[in-house]
Coordinates of C-alpha atoms and ligand atoms in Angstrom, one line a residue:
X1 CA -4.0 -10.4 16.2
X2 CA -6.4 -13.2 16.9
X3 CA -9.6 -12.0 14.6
X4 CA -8.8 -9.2 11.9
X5 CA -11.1 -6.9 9.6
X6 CA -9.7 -6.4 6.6
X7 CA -11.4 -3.4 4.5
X8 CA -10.7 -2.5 0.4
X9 CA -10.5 -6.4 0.9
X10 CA -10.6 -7.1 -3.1
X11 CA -7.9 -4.4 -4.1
X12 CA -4.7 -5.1 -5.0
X13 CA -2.6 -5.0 -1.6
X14 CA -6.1 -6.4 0.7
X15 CA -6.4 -9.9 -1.9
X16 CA -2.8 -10.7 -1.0
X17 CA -2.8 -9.3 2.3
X18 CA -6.4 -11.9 3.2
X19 CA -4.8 -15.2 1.8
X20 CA -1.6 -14.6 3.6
X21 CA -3.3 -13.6 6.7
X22 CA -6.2 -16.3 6.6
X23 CA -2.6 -19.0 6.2
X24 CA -1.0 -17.5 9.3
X25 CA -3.9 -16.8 11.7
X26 CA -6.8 -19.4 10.2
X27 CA -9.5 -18.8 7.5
X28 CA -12.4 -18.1 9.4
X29 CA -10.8 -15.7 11.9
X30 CA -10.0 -13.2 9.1
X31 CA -12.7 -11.0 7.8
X32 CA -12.6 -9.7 4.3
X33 CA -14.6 -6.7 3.3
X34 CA -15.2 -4.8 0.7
X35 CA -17.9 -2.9 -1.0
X36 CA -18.7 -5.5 -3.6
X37 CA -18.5 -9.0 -3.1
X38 CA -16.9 -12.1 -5.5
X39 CA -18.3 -15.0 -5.7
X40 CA -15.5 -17.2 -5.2
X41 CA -14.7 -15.4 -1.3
X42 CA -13.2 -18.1 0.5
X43 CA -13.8 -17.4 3.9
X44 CA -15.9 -14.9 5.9
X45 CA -16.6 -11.5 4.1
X46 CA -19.0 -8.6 5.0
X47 CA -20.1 -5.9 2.6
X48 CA -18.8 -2.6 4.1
X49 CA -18.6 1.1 2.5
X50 CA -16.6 2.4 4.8
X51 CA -17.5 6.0 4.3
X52 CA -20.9 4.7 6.3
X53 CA -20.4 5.8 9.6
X54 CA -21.4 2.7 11.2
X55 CA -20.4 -0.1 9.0
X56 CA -16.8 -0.5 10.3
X57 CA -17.9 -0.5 13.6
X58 CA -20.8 -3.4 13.2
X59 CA -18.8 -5.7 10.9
X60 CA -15.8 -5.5 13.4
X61 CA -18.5 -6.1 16.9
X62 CA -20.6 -8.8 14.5
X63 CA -17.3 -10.8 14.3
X64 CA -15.7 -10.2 17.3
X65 CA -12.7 -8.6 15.9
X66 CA -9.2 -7.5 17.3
X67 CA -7.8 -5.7 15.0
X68 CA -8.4 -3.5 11.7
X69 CA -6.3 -3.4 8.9
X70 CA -8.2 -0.1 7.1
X71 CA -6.9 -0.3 2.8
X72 CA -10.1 1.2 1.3
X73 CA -9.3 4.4 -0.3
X74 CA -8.6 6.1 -3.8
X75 CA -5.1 6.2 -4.7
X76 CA -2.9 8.9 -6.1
X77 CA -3.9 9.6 -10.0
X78 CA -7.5 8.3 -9.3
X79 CA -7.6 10.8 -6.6
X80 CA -6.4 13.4 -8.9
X81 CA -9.1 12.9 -10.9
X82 CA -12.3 13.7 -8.1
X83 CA -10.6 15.2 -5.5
X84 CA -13.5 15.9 -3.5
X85 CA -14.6 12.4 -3.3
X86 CA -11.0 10.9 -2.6
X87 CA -10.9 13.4 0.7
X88 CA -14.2 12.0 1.8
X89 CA -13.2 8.3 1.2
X90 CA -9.8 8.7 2.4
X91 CA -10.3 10.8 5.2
X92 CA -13.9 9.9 6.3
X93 CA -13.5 6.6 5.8
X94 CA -10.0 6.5 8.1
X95 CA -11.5 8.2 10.7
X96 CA -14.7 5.8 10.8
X97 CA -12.2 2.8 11.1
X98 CA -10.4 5.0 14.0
X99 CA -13.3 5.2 15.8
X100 CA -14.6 1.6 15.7
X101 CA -10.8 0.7 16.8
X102 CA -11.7 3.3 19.4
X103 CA -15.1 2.3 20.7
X104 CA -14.0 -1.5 20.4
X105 CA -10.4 -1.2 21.4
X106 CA -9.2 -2.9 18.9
X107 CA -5.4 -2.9 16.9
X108 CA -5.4 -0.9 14.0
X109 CA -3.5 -0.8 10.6
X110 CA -3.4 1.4 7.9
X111 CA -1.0 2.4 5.1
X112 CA 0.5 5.7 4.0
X113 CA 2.5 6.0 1.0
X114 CA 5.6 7.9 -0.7
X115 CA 2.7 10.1 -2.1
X116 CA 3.1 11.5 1.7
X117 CA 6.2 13.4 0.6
X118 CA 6.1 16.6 -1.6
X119 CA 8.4 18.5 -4.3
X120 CA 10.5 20.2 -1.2
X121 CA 10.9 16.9 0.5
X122 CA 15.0 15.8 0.2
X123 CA 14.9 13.2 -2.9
X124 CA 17.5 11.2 -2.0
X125 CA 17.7 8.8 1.3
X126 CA 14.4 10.9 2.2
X127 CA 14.4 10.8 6.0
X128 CA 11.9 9.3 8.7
X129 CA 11.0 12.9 10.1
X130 CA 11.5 15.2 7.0
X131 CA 9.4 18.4 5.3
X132 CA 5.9 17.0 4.3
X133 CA 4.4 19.3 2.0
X134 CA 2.5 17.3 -0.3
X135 CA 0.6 18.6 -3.9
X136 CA -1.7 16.2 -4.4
X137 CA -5.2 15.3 -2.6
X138 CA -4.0 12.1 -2.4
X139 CA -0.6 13.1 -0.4
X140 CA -2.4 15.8 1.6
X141 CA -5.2 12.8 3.0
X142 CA -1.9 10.2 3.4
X143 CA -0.1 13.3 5.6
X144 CA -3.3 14.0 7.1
X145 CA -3.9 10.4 7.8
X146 CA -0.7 9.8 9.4
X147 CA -1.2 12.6 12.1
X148 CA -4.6 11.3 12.7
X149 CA -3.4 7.8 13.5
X150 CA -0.8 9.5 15.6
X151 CA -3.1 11.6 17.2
X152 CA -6.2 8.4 18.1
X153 CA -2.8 6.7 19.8
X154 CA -1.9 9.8 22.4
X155 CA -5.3 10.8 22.8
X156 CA -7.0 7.7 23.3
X157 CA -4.4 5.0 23.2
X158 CA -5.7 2.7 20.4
X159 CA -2.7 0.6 19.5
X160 CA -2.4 2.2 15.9
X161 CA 0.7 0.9 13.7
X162 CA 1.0 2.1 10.1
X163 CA 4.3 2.1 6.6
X164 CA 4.5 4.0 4.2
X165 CA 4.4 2.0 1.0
X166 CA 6.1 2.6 -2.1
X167 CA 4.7 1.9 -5.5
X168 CA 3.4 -2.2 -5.1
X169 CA 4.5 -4.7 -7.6
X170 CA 2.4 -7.4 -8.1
X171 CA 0.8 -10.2 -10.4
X172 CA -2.5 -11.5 -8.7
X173 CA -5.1 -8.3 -8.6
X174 CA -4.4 -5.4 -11.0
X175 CA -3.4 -1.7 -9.3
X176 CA -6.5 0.4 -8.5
X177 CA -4.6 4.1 -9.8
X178 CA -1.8 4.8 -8.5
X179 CA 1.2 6.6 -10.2
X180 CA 3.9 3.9 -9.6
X181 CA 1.1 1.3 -11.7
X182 CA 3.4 2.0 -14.8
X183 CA 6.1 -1.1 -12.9
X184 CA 3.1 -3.6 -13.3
X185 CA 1.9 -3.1 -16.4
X186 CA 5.5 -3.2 -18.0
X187 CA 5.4 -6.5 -16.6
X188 CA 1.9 -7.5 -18.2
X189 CA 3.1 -5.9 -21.9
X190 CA 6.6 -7.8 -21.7
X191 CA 4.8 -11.2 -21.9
X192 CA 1.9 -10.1 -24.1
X193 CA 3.4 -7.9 -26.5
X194 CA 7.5 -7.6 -25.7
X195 CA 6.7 -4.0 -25.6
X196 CA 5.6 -1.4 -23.3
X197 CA 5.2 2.4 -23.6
X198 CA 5.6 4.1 -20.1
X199 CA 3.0 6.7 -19.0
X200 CA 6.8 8.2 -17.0
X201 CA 9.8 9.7 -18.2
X202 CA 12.8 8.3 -18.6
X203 CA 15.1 9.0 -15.3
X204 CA 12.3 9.0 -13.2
X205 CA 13.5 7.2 -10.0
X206 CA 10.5 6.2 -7.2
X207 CA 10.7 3.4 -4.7
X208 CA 9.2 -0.1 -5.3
X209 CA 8.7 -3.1 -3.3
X210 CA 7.2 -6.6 -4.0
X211 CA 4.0 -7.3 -2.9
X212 CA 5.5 -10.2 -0.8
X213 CA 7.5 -7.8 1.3
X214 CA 4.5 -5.6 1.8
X215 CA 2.9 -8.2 3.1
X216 CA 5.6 -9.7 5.6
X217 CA 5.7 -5.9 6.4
X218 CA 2.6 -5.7 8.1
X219 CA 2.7 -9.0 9.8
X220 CA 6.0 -8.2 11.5
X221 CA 5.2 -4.3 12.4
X222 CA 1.8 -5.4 13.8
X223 CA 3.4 -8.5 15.9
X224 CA 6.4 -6.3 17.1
X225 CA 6.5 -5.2 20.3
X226 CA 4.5 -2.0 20.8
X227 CA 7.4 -0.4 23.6
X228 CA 10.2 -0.8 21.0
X229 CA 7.6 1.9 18.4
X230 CA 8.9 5.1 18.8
X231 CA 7.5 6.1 15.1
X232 CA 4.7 3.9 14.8
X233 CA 2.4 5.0 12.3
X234 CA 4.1 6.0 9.3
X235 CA 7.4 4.0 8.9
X236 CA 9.4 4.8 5.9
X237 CA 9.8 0.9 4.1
X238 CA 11.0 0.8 0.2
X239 CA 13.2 -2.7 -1.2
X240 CA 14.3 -1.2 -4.9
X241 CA 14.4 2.3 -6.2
X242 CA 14.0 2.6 -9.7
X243 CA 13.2 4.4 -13.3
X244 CA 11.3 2.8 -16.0
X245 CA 14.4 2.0 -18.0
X246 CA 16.0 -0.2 -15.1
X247 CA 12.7 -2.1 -15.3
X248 CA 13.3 -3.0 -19.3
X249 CA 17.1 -3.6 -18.6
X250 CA 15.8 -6.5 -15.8
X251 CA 13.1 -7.8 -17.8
X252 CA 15.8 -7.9 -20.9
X253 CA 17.5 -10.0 -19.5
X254 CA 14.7 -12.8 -19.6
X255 CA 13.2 -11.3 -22.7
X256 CA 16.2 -9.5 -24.9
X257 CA 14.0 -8.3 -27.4
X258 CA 11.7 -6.5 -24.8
X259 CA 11.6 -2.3 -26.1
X260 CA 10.6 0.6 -23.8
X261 CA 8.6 3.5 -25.7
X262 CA 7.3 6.6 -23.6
X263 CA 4.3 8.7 -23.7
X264 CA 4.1 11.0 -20.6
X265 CA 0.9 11.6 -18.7
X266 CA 1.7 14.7 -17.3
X267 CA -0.7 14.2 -13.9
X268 CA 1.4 11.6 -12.9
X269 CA 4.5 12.5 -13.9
X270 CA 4.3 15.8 -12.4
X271 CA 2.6 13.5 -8.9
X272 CA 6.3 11.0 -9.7
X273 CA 8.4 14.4 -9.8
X274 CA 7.0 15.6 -6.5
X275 CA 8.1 12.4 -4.7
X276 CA 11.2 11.2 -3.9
X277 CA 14.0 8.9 -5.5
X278 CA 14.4 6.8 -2.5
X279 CA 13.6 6.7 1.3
X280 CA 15.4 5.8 4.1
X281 CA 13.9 3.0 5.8
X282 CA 16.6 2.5 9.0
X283 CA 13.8 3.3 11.6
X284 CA 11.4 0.4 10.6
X285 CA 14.9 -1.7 10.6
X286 CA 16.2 -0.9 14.0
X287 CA 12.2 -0.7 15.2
X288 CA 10.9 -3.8 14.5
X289 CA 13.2 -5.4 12.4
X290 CA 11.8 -4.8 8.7
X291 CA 13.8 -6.1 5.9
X292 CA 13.0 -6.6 1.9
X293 CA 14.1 -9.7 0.3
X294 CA 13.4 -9.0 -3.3
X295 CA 15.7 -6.6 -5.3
X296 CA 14.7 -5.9 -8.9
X297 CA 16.0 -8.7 -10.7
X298 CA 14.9 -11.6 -8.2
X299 CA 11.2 -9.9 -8.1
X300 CA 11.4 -9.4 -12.1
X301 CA 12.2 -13.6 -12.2
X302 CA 9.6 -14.2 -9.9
X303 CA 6.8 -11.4 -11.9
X304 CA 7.8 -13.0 -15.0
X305 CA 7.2 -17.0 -13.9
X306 CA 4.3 -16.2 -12.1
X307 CA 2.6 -13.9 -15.1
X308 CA 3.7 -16.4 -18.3
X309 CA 1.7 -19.5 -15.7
X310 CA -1.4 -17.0 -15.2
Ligands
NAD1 N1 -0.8 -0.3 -4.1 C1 0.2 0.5 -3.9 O1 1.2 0.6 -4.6 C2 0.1 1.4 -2.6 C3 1.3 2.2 -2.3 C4 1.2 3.0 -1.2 C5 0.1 3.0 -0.3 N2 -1.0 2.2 -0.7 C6 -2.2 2.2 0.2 O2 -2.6 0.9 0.5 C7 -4.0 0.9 0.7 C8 -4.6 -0.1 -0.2 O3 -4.2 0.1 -1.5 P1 -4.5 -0.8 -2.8 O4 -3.4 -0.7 -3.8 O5 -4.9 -2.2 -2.3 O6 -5.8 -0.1 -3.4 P2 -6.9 -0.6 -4.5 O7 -7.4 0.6 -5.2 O8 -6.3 -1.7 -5.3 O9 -8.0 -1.2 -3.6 C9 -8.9 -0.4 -2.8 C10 -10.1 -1.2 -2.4 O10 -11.0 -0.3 -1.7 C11 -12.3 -0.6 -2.1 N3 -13.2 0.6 -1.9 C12 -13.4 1.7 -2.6 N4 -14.3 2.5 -2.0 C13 -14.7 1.9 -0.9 C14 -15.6 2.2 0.1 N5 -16.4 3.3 0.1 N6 -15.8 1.3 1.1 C15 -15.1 0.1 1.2 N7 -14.2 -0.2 0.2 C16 -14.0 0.6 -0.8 C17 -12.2 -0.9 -3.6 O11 -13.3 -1.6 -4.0 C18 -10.9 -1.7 -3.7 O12 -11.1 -3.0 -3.6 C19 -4.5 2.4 0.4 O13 -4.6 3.1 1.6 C20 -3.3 2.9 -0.4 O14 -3.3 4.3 -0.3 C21 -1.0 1.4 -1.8

């Protein structure tokens, strides 16, 4: 990874994933992108929709790129929402970045998600290679996705690497829709208003990670070496596995008074049901080494700091 395009560049996993990436491989050899811009963009940035066929491909031959890390998309309750457009975002967009990794041999990243997994999929220490029979739109593109990458590696042998994420916790860029965005906003609520009411239900467990694990995630899967991948584009990862109520009991102990109300959304609580409790992430360990350093209560220290400074 010498020169990377980044695309969804301003969402909430691409504005952590461009700072971190411009301080390991140098500012000007990591491309944002995005399709708008901000003003403040502190290194090189292209506009790119990347449901244009061409627009991957040119950004990535303008700059000379290696590698594409692909996060534009529509996540999982957004999805649920316009289902027609997430398929041709999600799936049309994926397979433009394919083919510009393709046509310009290039590395190529891109993340599934727990949202992979469906209501028949075991719950607990959900395998590697399981059932995959997702509900949503959202899990059937992530599935979908993740044989496509698999497929653009045997067929043409583009060096595609891919995780699937659980629900992101972080405190710099908001979520963009997701089900699991009920485990920042209790965050945001506990320093503004010591209260939260959870879109959730009580009991219900998903896996979570901090965005700083994400992030060392895809450094380390896309340096590792590629004869060690056996699974390579879809690597089960999670760091914590929790329910809202765990949540409150870690944020109580920095803020006692903090209380949990709920009122259920039933889209994504019937989307939370259908995934699992918590994943098994041993191949991505013995593969290339993956490892979480934040549990909940060092990441809900950490959240905490971080959101009372902002
Ligand atoms: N955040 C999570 O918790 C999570 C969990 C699992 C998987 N993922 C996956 O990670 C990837 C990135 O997720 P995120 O949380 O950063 O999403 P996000 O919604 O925060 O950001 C997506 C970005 O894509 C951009 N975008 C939308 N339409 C576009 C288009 N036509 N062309 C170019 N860009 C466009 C948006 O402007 C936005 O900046 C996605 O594939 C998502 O499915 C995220």
């Amino acid at each position: 990874m010498k020169k990377i395009l980044v695309t969804g560049a301003l969402g909430q996993i691409g504005s952590e994933l461009l700072r971190q990436l411009r301080a390991n491989y140098g500012t000007n050899n990591v491309i944002g992108s995005d399709i708008w811009q901000k003003e403040d963009e502190e290194g090189p940035f292209e506009i790119v929709d990347v449901t244009d066929e061409k627009a991957i491909y040119n950004a990535a031959k303008k700059h000379n790129a290696d590698t594409i890390m692909h996060l534009a998309a529509l996540l999982s309750a957004k999805a649920e929402s316009v289902p027609q457009l997430a398929w041709n975002l999600n799936m049309g967009g994926l397979m433009n970045a394919l083919e510009a990794a393709r046509e310009l041999d290039l590395q190529f990243f891109t993340p599934s998600s727990i949202g992979a997994f469906g209501p028949t999929t075991p719950k607990k220490h959900t395998p590697q290679e399981t059932t995959m029979r997702p509900t949503s739109m959202y899990g059937v593109n992530k599935v979908a996705g993740e044989l496509l990458c698999d497929y653009y590696f045997y067929r043409y042998g583009v060096d595609t690497r891919g995780v699937r994420y659980p629900g992101l916790i972080s405190y710099m860029t908001p979520p963009g829709g997701g089900t699991t965005d009920y485990a920042v906003e209790i965050y945001y609520d506990a320093i503004k208003h010591k209260q939260c009411t959870s879109y959730i239900a009580e009991g219900t467990y998903m896996d979570m990670m901090y965005m700083p694990d994400a992030l060392n995630a895809v450094v380390k899967l896309m340096e590792a070496n590629p004869d060690k991948l056996v699974h390579r584009n879809a690597y089960n990862i999670s760091a914590i596995s929790a329910a809202p109520e765990d949540f409150a009991g870690a944020i109580r102990k920095h803020i006692p008074e903090f209380e949990l109300k709920f009122d259920v959304d039933p889209v994504r609580q019937q989307i939370a049901e259908s995934w699992p409790d918590n994943i098994d992430s041993s191949a991505a360990e013995e593969e290339w080494g993956f490892k979480a350093e934040y549990d909940i209560d060092l990441m809900t220290e950490d959240m905490l700091t971080k959101l009372q400074m902002k």
